[in-house]
Amino acid sequence: MGAARSKHEAPQHSSWRRISLCVDDYGLHAGINQAVLALVHQGRVQAVSAMVGGPAWTSGAPALRALDPRQLEVGLHLDLTECPLQPALRRPLGPLIAMAYLRRLDSRALRIEICAQLDAFEQAMGRAPAYVDGHQHVHQLPMVRTLLLQELARRYPAGGLWLRATHSPQCAAHADVRTRFKSHVIASLGATALSALARRQGLRQNARLLGVYDFAGGAQRYRARVQRWLHAARDGDLLMCHAGLPTSAPDGLTAARQDEFAVLSAPEFEDALAAARVRLQPMGQILVELLPNL
């Protein structure tokens, strides 16, 4: 069963920009899974990032596997801070960043975890991930990025997948100084170094990362942010979101997830795409056209 196609996926005039909309955290809980599948069937989502250690991954994976991979790219959301497969490896983000920059992470345990998460993805989906990114962007950290790319080269020598880049967009994309600062901090933690490794390995990346904000403000404010991101978008950008539906599972982003779902599932989202002259397309397809020689 395939996902519905958005009316903005059809080829348009060359002045239109192509981006991909990605929902993170699939598998963390049933409310996220339900929201993702609803958005996919509306044709609003082209990429889903899977947390293979999440409590709802095993039950949610078959629904993703049944969807057409040409319309929906499913990637590994490498997770070291919330639900890693080795619980002893779990670290809050701050200490993890510090240990990564001090080169004090256990490289053997980290390599095992990366392999285990890729194994779990392949076993559930019956194929390699279309791309790899990281929960809280951990995939770009020192040590993590090196071991990750080594394993991707060993496991997938022909390449074919892409990596999420966290490069920050221009000032106009940010509604306030705080979110602009957050976006630049995320990028500063490893975007340039990861891009250098990816180029050497022949792996494509999205151009920039849209969708960074403080998870506050309600649906109306999020709608305004989406419109700003769309108008600032360039060809090959990735719009990250964290949509979800109500759940009994503990989740500090519950309200923000529901606000995002309300905005992204509304008919007005199609109008916002048209007003910004943006069309949605799977990132892998966009990057093959933009970077044909990689």
PDB file of C-alpha atoms in Angstrom:
ATOM      1  CA  MET A   1       0.000   0.000   0.000  1.00  0.00           C
ATOM      2  CA  GLY A   2       1.472   3.320  -1.042  1.00  0.00           C
ATOM      3  CA  ALA A   3       1.264   6.717   0.565  1.00  0.00           C
ATOM      4  CA  ALA A   4      -0.969   9.399  -0.915  1.00  0.00           C
ATOM      5  CA  ARG A   5       0.761  11.856  -3.183  1.00  0.00           C
ATOM      6  CA  SER A   6       0.649  15.568  -2.385  1.00  0.00           C
ATOM      7  CA  LYS A   7      -0.487  17.778  -5.237  1.00  0.00           C
ATOM      8  CA  HIS A   8       2.806  19.635  -4.785  1.00  0.00           C
ATOM      9  CA  GLU A   9       4.923  16.573  -5.578  1.00  0.00           C
ATOM     10  CA  ALA A  10       4.314  16.924  -9.306  1.00  0.00           C
ATOM     11  CA  PRO A  11       7.001  18.729 -11.321  1.00  0.00           C
ATOM     12  CA  GLN A  12       6.527  22.476 -11.213  1.00  0.00           C
ATOM     13  CA  HIS A  13       8.142  25.547 -12.734  1.00  0.00           C
ATOM     14  CA  SER A  14      11.886  25.767 -12.133  1.00  0.00           C
ATOM     15  CA  SER A  15      11.438  28.618  -9.652  1.00  0.00           C
ATOM     16  CA  TRP A  16       9.873  26.183  -7.212  1.00  0.00           C
ATOM     17  CA  ARG A  17      12.214  24.685  -4.596  1.00  0.00           C
ATOM     18  CA  ARG A  18      12.186  21.038  -3.605  1.00  0.00           C
ATOM     19  CA  ILE A  19      12.431  19.994   0.028  1.00  0.00           C
ATOM     20  CA  SER A  20      11.633  16.915   2.067  1.00  0.00           C
ATOM     21  CA  LEU A  21       9.564  16.854   5.250  1.00  0.00           C
ATOM     22  CA  CYS A  22      10.856  14.401   7.850  1.00  0.00           C
ATOM     23  CA  VAL A  23       9.161  13.278  11.071  1.00  0.00           C
ATOM     24  CA  ASP A  24      11.529  12.143  13.821  1.00  0.00           C
ATOM     25  CA  ASP A  25      11.075   9.664  16.697  1.00  0.00           C
ATOM     26  CA  TYR A  26       8.923   6.973  15.060  1.00  0.00           C
ATOM     27  CA  GLY A  27       8.788   4.069  17.501  1.00  0.00           C
ATOM     28  CA  LEU A  28       9.074   6.159  20.661  1.00  0.00           C
ATOM     29  CA  HIS A  29       5.358   5.771  21.388  1.00  0.00           C
ATOM     30  CA  ALA A  30       2.080   4.934  19.660  1.00  0.00           C
ATOM     31  CA  GLY A  31       0.946   8.557  19.423  1.00  0.00           C
ATOM     32  CA  ILE A  32       3.932   9.422  17.245  1.00  0.00           C
ATOM     33  CA  ASN A  33       3.424   6.334  15.099  1.00  0.00           C
ATOM     34  CA  GLN A  34      -0.240   7.181  14.524  1.00  0.00           C
ATOM     35  CA  ALA A  35       0.538  10.782  13.627  1.00  0.00           C
ATOM     36  CA  VAL A  36       3.278   9.776  11.210  1.00  0.00           C
ATOM     37  CA  LEU A  37       1.088   7.287   9.372  1.00  0.00           C
ATOM     38  CA  ALA A  38      -1.750   9.799   9.101  1.00  0.00           C
ATOM     39  CA  LEU A  39       0.587  12.428   7.640  1.00  0.00           C
ATOM     40  CA  VAL A  40       2.146   9.908   5.268  1.00  0.00           C
ATOM     41  CA  HIS A  41      -1.250   8.951   3.899  1.00  0.00           C
ATOM     42  CA  GLN A  42      -2.019  12.638   3.363  1.00  0.00           C
ATOM     43  CA  GLY A  43       1.139  12.928   1.268  1.00  0.00           C
ATOM     44  CA  ARG A  44       2.646  15.414   3.710  1.00  0.00           C
ATOM     45  CA  VAL A  45       5.703  13.400   4.777  1.00  0.00           C
ATOM     46  CA  GLN A  46       8.541  12.001   2.643  1.00  0.00           C
ATOM     47  CA  ALA A  47      10.891  10.748   5.381  1.00  0.00           C
ATOM     48  CA  VAL A  48      10.434   9.017   8.738  1.00  0.00           C
ATOM     49  CA  SER A  49      13.269   8.539  11.240  1.00  0.00           C
ATOM     50  CA  ALA A  50      12.999   5.322  13.237  1.00  0.00           C
ATOM     51  CA  MET A  51      14.051   4.806  16.862  1.00  0.00           C
ATOM     52  CA  VAL A  52      14.619   1.053  16.837  1.00  0.00           C
ATOM     53  CA  GLY A  53      14.983   0.910  20.617  1.00  0.00           C
ATOM     54  CA  GLY A  54      11.718   2.734  21.210  1.00  0.00           C
ATOM     55  CA  PRO A  55       8.882   0.929  23.031  1.00  0.00           C
ATOM     56  CA  ALA A  56       6.563   1.244  20.003  1.00  0.00           C
ATOM     57  CA  TRP A  57       9.060   0.317  17.277  1.00  0.00           C
ATOM     58  CA  THR A  58       8.331  -3.419  17.083  1.00  0.00           C
ATOM     59  CA  SER A  59       4.585  -2.864  16.821  1.00  0.00           C
ATOM     60  CA  GLY A  60       4.943   0.086  14.462  1.00  0.00           C
ATOM     61  CA  ALA A  61       7.538  -1.215  12.002  1.00  0.00           C
ATOM     62  CA  PRO A  62       5.205  -3.408   9.875  1.00  0.00           C
ATOM     63  CA  ALA A  63       3.100  -0.394   8.893  1.00  0.00           C
ATOM     64  CA  LEU A  64       6.202   1.423   7.621  1.00  0.00           C
ATOM     65  CA  ARG A  65       7.490  -1.631   5.821  1.00  0.00           C
ATOM     66  CA  ALA A  66       4.197  -1.892   3.905  1.00  0.00           C
ATOM     67  CA  LEU A  67       4.562   1.595   2.421  1.00  0.00           C
ATOM     68  CA  ASP A  68       6.158   2.314  -0.957  1.00  0.00           C
ATOM     69  CA  PRO A  69       9.849   3.195  -0.355  1.00  0.00           C
ATOM     70  CA  ARG A  70       9.833   5.275  -3.537  1.00  0.00           C
ATOM     71  CA  GLN A  71       7.401   7.692  -1.888  1.00  0.00           C
ATOM     72  CA  LEU A  72       8.483   7.386   1.755  1.00  0.00           C
ATOM     73  CA  GLU A  73      12.093   7.107   2.877  1.00  0.00           C
ATOM     74  CA  VAL A  74      12.588   5.391   6.230  1.00  0.00           C
ATOM     75  CA  GLY A  75      15.860   6.083   8.003  1.00  0.00           C
ATOM     76  CA  LEU A  76      17.644   5.111  11.194  1.00  0.00           C
ATOM     77  CA  HIS A  77      17.343   7.692  13.984  1.00  0.00           C
ATOM     78  CA  LEU A  78      20.539   6.736  15.805  1.00  0.00           C
ATOM     79  CA  ASP A  79      19.748   7.038  19.505  1.00  0.00           C
ATOM     80  CA  LEU A  80      22.233   7.234  22.364  1.00  0.00           C
ATOM     81  CA  THR A  81      20.266   9.422  24.786  1.00  0.00           C
ATOM     82  CA  GLU A  82      16.792   7.910  25.157  1.00  0.00           C
ATOM     83  CA  CYS A  83      16.340   4.269  24.142  1.00  0.00           C
ATOM     84  CA  PRO A  84      19.680   2.753  23.079  1.00  0.00           C
ATOM     85  CA  LEU A  85      19.702  -1.023  22.771  1.00  0.00           C
ATOM     86  CA  GLN A  86      22.447  -1.165  25.405  1.00  0.00           C
ATOM     87  CA  PRO A  87      20.856   0.649  28.383  1.00  0.00           C
ATOM     88  CA  ALA A  88      24.253   1.133  30.022  1.00  0.00           C
ATOM     89  CA  LEU A  89      25.292   3.308  27.073  1.00  0.00           C
ATOM     90  CA  ARG A  90      22.506   5.831  27.640  1.00  0.00           C
ATOM     91  CA  ARG A  91      23.679   9.331  28.529  1.00  0.00           C
ATOM     92  CA  PRO A  92      21.888  12.683  28.845  1.00  0.00           C
ATOM     93  CA  LEU A  93      22.762  14.878  25.886  1.00  0.00           C
ATOM     94  CA  GLY A  94      25.028  17.292  27.767  1.00  0.00           C
ATOM     95  CA  PRO A  95      27.339  14.650  29.268  1.00  0.00           C
ATOM     96  CA  LEU A  96      27.320  12.756  25.961  1.00  0.00           C
ATOM     97  CA  ILE A  97      28.513  15.839  24.073  1.00  0.00           C
ATOM     98  CA  ALA A  98      31.233  16.460  26.649  1.00  0.00           C
ATOM     99  CA  MET A  99      32.445  12.865  26.556  1.00  0.00           C
ATOM    100  CA  ALA A 100      32.419  12.855  22.750  1.00  0.00           C
ATOM    101  CA  TYR A 101      34.532  16.007  22.536  1.00  0.00           C
ATOM    102  CA  LEU A 102      36.927  14.708  25.181  1.00  0.00           C
ATOM    103  CA  ARG A 103      37.145  11.418  23.231  1.00  0.00           C
ATOM    104  CA  ARG A 104      36.102   9.536  26.357  1.00  0.00           C
ATOM    105  CA  LEU A 105      33.240   7.477  24.935  1.00  0.00           C
ATOM    106  CA  ASP A 106      33.685   3.701  24.984  1.00  0.00           C
ATOM    107  CA  SER A 107      34.472   3.133  21.302  1.00  0.00           C
ATOM    108  CA  ARG A 108      33.892  -0.622  21.461  1.00  0.00           C
ATOM    109  CA  ALA A 109      30.466  -0.254  23.097  1.00  0.00           C
ATOM    110  CA  LEU A 110      29.583   2.552  20.688  1.00  0.00           C
ATOM    111  CA  ARG A 111      30.520   0.469  17.659  1.00  0.00           C
ATOM    112  CA  ILE A 112      28.430  -2.437  18.979  1.00  0.00           C
ATOM    113  CA  GLU A 113      25.460  -0.105  19.524  1.00  0.00           C
ATOM    114  CA  ILE A 114      25.661   1.354  16.023  1.00  0.00           C
ATOM    115  CA  CYS A 115      25.805  -2.136  14.526  1.00  0.00           C
ATOM    116  CA  ALA A 116      22.931  -3.345  16.701  1.00  0.00           C
ATOM    117  CA  GLN A 117      20.673  -0.459  15.699  1.00  0.00           C
ATOM    118  CA  LEU A 118      21.404  -0.991  12.006  1.00  0.00           C
ATOM    119  CA  ASP A 119      20.761  -4.727  12.463  1.00  0.00           C
ATOM    120  CA  ALA A 120      17.446  -4.042  14.184  1.00  0.00           C
ATOM    121  CA  PHE A 121      16.390  -1.684  11.405  1.00  0.00           C
ATOM    122  CA  GLU A 122      17.266  -4.173   8.670  1.00  0.00           C
ATOM    123  CA  GLN A 123      15.499  -7.026  10.444  1.00  0.00           C
ATOM    124  CA  ALA A 124      12.301  -5.031  10.891  1.00  0.00           C
ATOM    125  CA  MET A 125      12.248  -3.330   7.485  1.00  0.00           C
ATOM    126  CA  GLY A 126      13.840  -6.004   5.309  1.00  0.00           C
ATOM    127  CA  ARG A 127      16.168  -3.442   3.748  1.00  0.00           C
ATOM    128  CA  ALA A 128      18.866  -0.910   4.534  1.00  0.00           C
ATOM    129  CA  PRO A 129      17.872   2.522   5.824  1.00  0.00           C
ATOM    130  CA  ALA A 130      17.359   5.154   3.141  1.00  0.00           C
ATOM    131  CA  TYR A 131      19.329   7.556   5.328  1.00  0.00           C
ATOM    132  CA  VAL A 132      20.786   7.935   8.804  1.00  0.00           C
ATOM    133  CA  ASP A 133      20.367  10.789  11.255  1.00  0.00           C
ATOM    134  CA  GLY A 134      20.530  11.051  15.030  1.00  0.00           C
ATOM    135  CA  HIS A 135      18.163  11.561  17.938  1.00  0.00           C
ATOM    136  CA  GLN A 136      19.194  14.973  19.284  1.00  0.00           C
ATOM    137  CA  HIS A 137      21.646  15.017  16.344  1.00  0.00           C
ATOM    138  CA  VAL A 138      24.115  12.652  18.042  1.00  0.00           C
ATOM    139  CA  HIS A 139      25.181  11.166  14.693  1.00  0.00           C
ATOM    140  CA  GLN A 140      27.420  14.204  14.019  1.00  0.00           C
ATOM    141  CA  LEU A 141      29.364  14.143  17.304  1.00  0.00           C
ATOM    142  CA  PRO A 142      33.080  13.279  17.457  1.00  0.00           C
ATOM    143  CA  MET A 143      33.753   9.545  17.719  1.00  0.00           C
ATOM    144  CA  VAL A 144      30.117   8.816  16.855  1.00  0.00           C
ATOM    145  CA  ARG A 145      30.386  10.181  13.306  1.00  0.00           C
ATOM    146  CA  THR A 146      33.647   8.340  12.637  1.00  0.00           C
ATOM    147  CA  LEU A 147      32.407   4.980  13.872  1.00  0.00           C
ATOM    148  CA  LEU A 148      29.064   5.449  12.136  1.00  0.00           C
ATOM    149  CA  LEU A 149      30.603   6.172   8.750  1.00  0.00           C
ATOM    150  CA  GLN A 150      33.052   3.303   9.133  1.00  0.00           C
ATOM    151  CA  GLU A 151      30.147   0.930   9.711  1.00  0.00           C
ATOM    152  CA  LEU A 152      28.127   2.367   6.835  1.00  0.00           C
ATOM    153  CA  ALA A 153      31.103   1.868   4.497  1.00  0.00           C
ATOM    154  CA  ARG A 154      31.565  -1.710   5.680  1.00  0.00           C
ATOM    155  CA  ARG A 155      27.894  -2.598   5.530  1.00  0.00           C
ATOM    156  CA  TYR A 156      26.829  -0.688   2.421  1.00  0.00           C
ATOM    157  CA  PRO A 157      29.927  -0.447   0.171  1.00  0.00           C
ATOM    158  CA  ALA A 158      27.833   0.710  -2.779  1.00  0.00           C
ATOM    159  CA  GLY A 159      26.529   3.666  -0.787  1.00  0.00           C
ATOM    160  CA  GLY A 160      23.091   4.773  -1.890  1.00  0.00           C
ATOM    161  CA  LEU A 161      21.915   6.257   1.396  1.00  0.00           C
ATOM    162  CA  TRP A 162      22.161   9.859   2.542  1.00  0.00           C
ATOM    163  CA  LEU A 163      23.062  11.491   5.856  1.00  0.00           C
ATOM    164  CA  ARG A 164      21.272  14.302   7.632  1.00  0.00           C
ATOM    165  CA  ALA A 165      23.237  17.551   7.651  1.00  0.00           C
ATOM    166  CA  THR A 166      22.455  20.118  10.346  1.00  0.00           C
ATOM    167  CA  HIS A 167      23.749  23.240   8.581  1.00  0.00           C
ATOM    168  CA  SER A 168      21.762  26.263   9.764  1.00  0.00           C
ATOM    169  CA  PRO A 169      19.707  28.324   7.295  1.00  0.00           C
ATOM    170  CA  GLN A 170      19.958  32.082   6.848  1.00  0.00           C
ATOM    171  CA  CYS A 171      18.670  34.528   9.457  1.00  0.00           C
ATOM    172  CA  ALA A 172      15.341  35.002   7.667  1.00  0.00           C
ATOM    173  CA  ALA A 173      14.413  31.399   8.459  1.00  0.00           C
ATOM    174  CA  HIS A 174      14.395  32.044  12.203  1.00  0.00           C
ATOM    175  CA  ALA A 175      11.515  33.731  13.992  1.00  0.00           C
ATOM    176  CA  ASP A 176      13.616  34.915  16.932  1.00  0.00           C
ATOM    177  CA  VAL A 177      17.156  35.140  18.268  1.00  0.00           C
ATOM    178  CA  ARG A 178      16.711  32.141  20.559  1.00  0.00           C
ATOM    179  CA  THR A 179      15.839  29.697  17.787  1.00  0.00           C
ATOM    180  CA  ARG A 180      18.522  31.149  15.539  1.00  0.00           C
ATOM    181  CA  PHE A 181      21.050  30.538  18.318  1.00  0.00           C
ATOM    182  CA  LYS A 182      19.782  26.982  18.880  1.00  0.00           C
ATOM    183  CA  SER A 183      20.061  26.195  15.175  1.00  0.00           C
ATOM    184  CA  HIS A 184      23.633  27.484  15.023  1.00  0.00           C
ATOM    185  CA  VAL A 185      24.626  25.571  18.177  1.00  0.00           C
ATOM    186  CA  ILE A 186      23.297  22.326  16.711  1.00  0.00           C
ATOM    187  CA  ALA A 187      25.267  22.909  13.515  1.00  0.00           C
ATOM    188  CA  SER A 188      28.408  23.832  15.450  1.00  0.00           C
ATOM    189  CA  LEU A 189      28.448  20.441  17.170  1.00  0.00           C
ATOM    190  CA  GLY A 190      29.549  18.633  14.038  1.00  0.00           C
ATOM    191  CA  ALA A 191      27.887  19.665  10.778  1.00  0.00           C
ATOM    192  CA  THR A 192      31.096  20.700   9.010  1.00  0.00           C
ATOM    193  CA  ALA A 193      33.115  17.698  10.165  1.00  0.00           C
ATOM    194  CA  LEU A 194      30.359  15.254   9.232  1.00  0.00           C
ATOM    195  CA  SER A 195      30.005  16.822   5.788  1.00  0.00           C
ATOM    196  CA  ALA A 196      33.733  16.430   5.170  1.00  0.00           C
ATOM    197  CA  LEU A 197      33.579  12.743   6.093  1.00  0.00           C
ATOM    198  CA  ALA A 198      30.463  12.227   3.987  1.00  0.00           C
ATOM    199  CA  ARG A 199      32.054  13.805   0.912  1.00  0.00           C
ATOM    200  CA  ARG A 200      35.134  11.617   1.236  1.00  0.00           C
ATOM    201  CA  GLN A 201      32.900   8.580   1.452  1.00  0.00           C
ATOM    202  CA  GLY A 202      30.683   9.659  -1.448  1.00  0.00           C
ATOM    203  CA  LEU A 203      27.544  10.050   0.651  1.00  0.00           C
ATOM    204  CA  ARG A 204      25.031  12.763  -0.169  1.00  0.00           C
ATOM    205  CA  GLN A 205      23.486  15.114   2.382  1.00  0.00           C
ATOM    206  CA  ASN A 206      20.576  17.527   2.520  1.00  0.00           C
ATOM    207  CA  ALA A 207      21.576  21.163   2.069  1.00  0.00           C
ATOM    208  CA  ARG A 208      20.385  22.679   5.358  1.00  0.00           C
ATOM    209  CA  LEU A 209      18.159  21.780   8.310  1.00  0.00           C
ATOM    210  CA  LEU A 210      14.893  23.648   8.791  1.00  0.00           C
ATOM    211  CA  GLY A 211      12.519  23.052  11.699  1.00  0.00           C
ATOM    212  CA  VAL A 212      14.657  23.899  14.722  1.00  0.00           C
ATOM    213  CA  TYR A 213      12.750  25.793  17.423  1.00  0.00           C
ATOM    214  CA  ASP A 214      12.046  25.762  21.168  1.00  0.00           C
ATOM    215  CA  PHE A 215       8.914  23.537  21.057  1.00  0.00           C
ATOM    216  CA  ALA A 216       6.848  26.344  22.607  1.00  0.00           C
ATOM    217  CA  GLY A 217       4.174  28.785  21.510  1.00  0.00           C
ATOM    218  CA  GLY A 218       1.218  26.658  20.453  1.00  0.00           C
ATOM    219  CA  ALA A 219      -0.190  25.777  17.048  1.00  0.00           C
ATOM    220  CA  GLN A 220      -0.614  29.339  15.805  1.00  0.00           C
ATOM    221  CA  ARG A 221       3.017  30.191  16.455  1.00  0.00           C
ATOM    222  CA  TYR A 222       4.166  26.915  14.902  1.00  0.00           C
ATOM    223  CA  ARG A 223       2.095  27.650  11.786  1.00  0.00           C
ATOM    224  CA  ALA A 224       3.896  30.975  11.438  1.00  0.00           C
ATOM    225  CA  ARG A 225       7.244  29.241  11.858  1.00  0.00           C
ATOM    226  CA  VAL A 226       6.389  26.730   9.132  1.00  0.00           C
ATOM    227  CA  GLN A 227       5.471  29.537   6.749  1.00  0.00           C
ATOM    228  CA  ARG A 228       8.768  31.269   7.517  1.00  0.00           C
ATOM    229  CA  TRP A 229      10.757  28.046   6.959  1.00  0.00           C
ATOM    230  CA  LEU A 230       9.012  27.383   3.666  1.00  0.00           C
ATOM    231  CA  HIS A 231       9.681  30.885   2.335  1.00  0.00           C
ATOM    232  CA  ALA A 232      13.353  30.600   3.377  1.00  0.00           C
ATOM    233  CA  ALA A 233      13.784  27.102   1.925  1.00  0.00           C
ATOM    234  CA  ARG A 234      16.323  26.299  -0.758  1.00  0.00           C
ATOM    235  CA  ASP A 235      16.512  23.313  -3.062  1.00  0.00           C
ATOM    236  CA  GLY A 236      17.577  20.251  -1.081  1.00  0.00           C
ATOM    237  CA  ASP A 237      16.690  21.514   2.395  1.00  0.00           C
ATOM    238  CA  LEU A 238      15.196  19.164   4.977  1.00  0.00           C
ATOM    239  CA  LEU A 239      12.291  20.279   7.167  1.00  0.00           C
ATOM    240  CA  MET A 240      12.426  18.339  10.438  1.00  0.00           C
ATOM    241  CA  CYS A 241       9.337  17.947  12.614  1.00  0.00           C
ATOM    242  CA  HIS A 242       8.232  16.002  15.691  1.00  0.00           C
ATOM    243  CA  ALA A 243       4.505  15.497  15.158  1.00  0.00           C
ATOM    244  CA  GLY A 244       2.467  13.280  17.453  1.00  0.00           C
ATOM    245  CA  LEU A 245      -1.013  12.455  18.711  1.00  0.00           C
ATOM    246  CA  PRO A 246      -2.177  12.141  22.339  1.00  0.00           C
ATOM    247  CA  THR A 247      -0.539   9.368  24.325  1.00  0.00           C
ATOM    248  CA  SER A 248      -0.376   8.050  27.864  1.00  0.00           C
ATOM    249  CA  ALA A 249       3.371   7.510  27.503  1.00  0.00           C
ATOM    250  CA  PRO A 250       5.629  10.024  29.269  1.00  0.00           C
ATOM    251  CA  ASP A 251       6.809  12.589  26.724  1.00  0.00           C
ATOM    252  CA  GLY A 252       7.998  16.094  27.469  1.00  0.00           C
ATOM    253  CA  LEU A 253       7.069  17.203  23.946  1.00  0.00           C
ATOM    254  CA  THR A 254       3.448  15.982  23.987  1.00  0.00           C
ATOM    255  CA  ALA A 255       1.847  19.417  23.563  1.00  0.00           C
ATOM    256  CA  ALA A 256       4.301  20.537  20.877  1.00  0.00           C
ATOM    257  CA  ARG A 257       3.855  17.273  18.977  1.00  0.00           C
ATOM    258  CA  GLN A 258       0.083  17.744  18.879  1.00  0.00           C
ATOM    259  CA  ASP A 259       0.465  21.348  17.748  1.00  0.00           C
ATOM    260  CA  GLU A 260       2.764  20.252  14.930  1.00  0.00           C
ATOM    261  CA  PHE A 261       0.361  17.536  13.830  1.00  0.00           C
ATOM    262  CA  ALA A 262      -2.541  19.991  13.793  1.00  0.00           C
ATOM    263  CA  VAL A 263      -0.614  22.381  11.544  1.00  0.00           C
ATOM    264  CA  LEU A 264       0.917  19.821   9.190  1.00  0.00           C
ATOM    265  CA  SER A 265      -2.315  17.854   8.719  1.00  0.00           C
ATOM    266  CA  ALA A 266      -4.490  20.908   8.048  1.00  0.00           C
ATOM    267  CA  PRO A 267      -5.633  21.820   4.515  1.00  0.00           C
ATOM    268  CA  GLU A 268      -3.881  25.176   4.935  1.00  0.00           C
ATOM    269  CA  PHE A 269      -0.502  23.446   4.825  1.00  0.00           C
ATOM    270  CA  GLU A 270      -0.992  22.791   1.104  1.00  0.00           C
ATOM    271  CA  ASP A 271      -1.756  26.484   0.645  1.00  0.00           C
ATOM    272  CA  ALA A 272       1.422  27.414   2.538  1.00  0.00           C
ATOM    273  CA  LEU A 273       3.487  25.226   0.214  1.00  0.00           C
ATOM    274  CA  ALA A 274       1.965  26.866  -2.851  1.00  0.00           C
ATOM    275  CA  ALA A 275       2.409  30.376  -1.460  1.00  0.00           C
ATOM    276  CA  ALA A 276       6.093  29.690  -0.808  1.00  0.00           C
ATOM    277  CA  ARG A 277       6.548  27.911  -4.170  1.00  0.00           C
ATOM    278  CA  VAL A 278       7.836  24.799  -2.437  1.00  0.00           C
ATOM    279  CA  ARG A 279       7.120  21.203  -3.407  1.00  0.00           C
ATOM    280  CA  LEU A 280       7.710  18.068  -1.399  1.00  0.00           C
ATOM    281  CA  GLN A 281       9.814  15.206  -2.721  1.00  0.00           C
ATOM    282  CA  PRO A 282      11.848  12.371  -1.158  1.00  0.00           C
ATOM    283  CA  MET A 283      15.321  13.675  -0.329  1.00  0.00           C
ATOM    284  CA  GLY A 284      17.112  10.811  -2.042  1.00  0.00           C
ATOM    285  CA  GLN A 285      15.486  11.763  -5.346  1.00  0.00           C
ATOM    286  CA  ILE A 286      16.305  15.440  -4.895  1.00  0.00           C
ATOM    287  CA  LEU A 287      19.948  14.748  -4.079  1.00  0.00           C
ATOM    288  CA  VAL A 288      20.494  12.447  -7.055  1.00  0.00           C
ATOM    289  CA  GLU A 289      19.452  15.350  -9.287  1.00  0.00           C
ATOM    290  CA  LEU A 290      21.403  17.997  -7.361  1.00  0.00           C
ATOM    291  CA  LEU A 291      24.562  15.903  -6.820  1.00  0.00           C
ATOM    292  CA  PRO A 292      24.641  13.409  -9.704  1.00  0.00           C
ATOM    293  CA  ASN A 293      28.386  12.762  -9.492  1.00  0.00           C
ATOM    294  CA  LEU A 294      28.430  11.490  -5.908  1.00  0.00           C
TER     295      LEU A 294
END
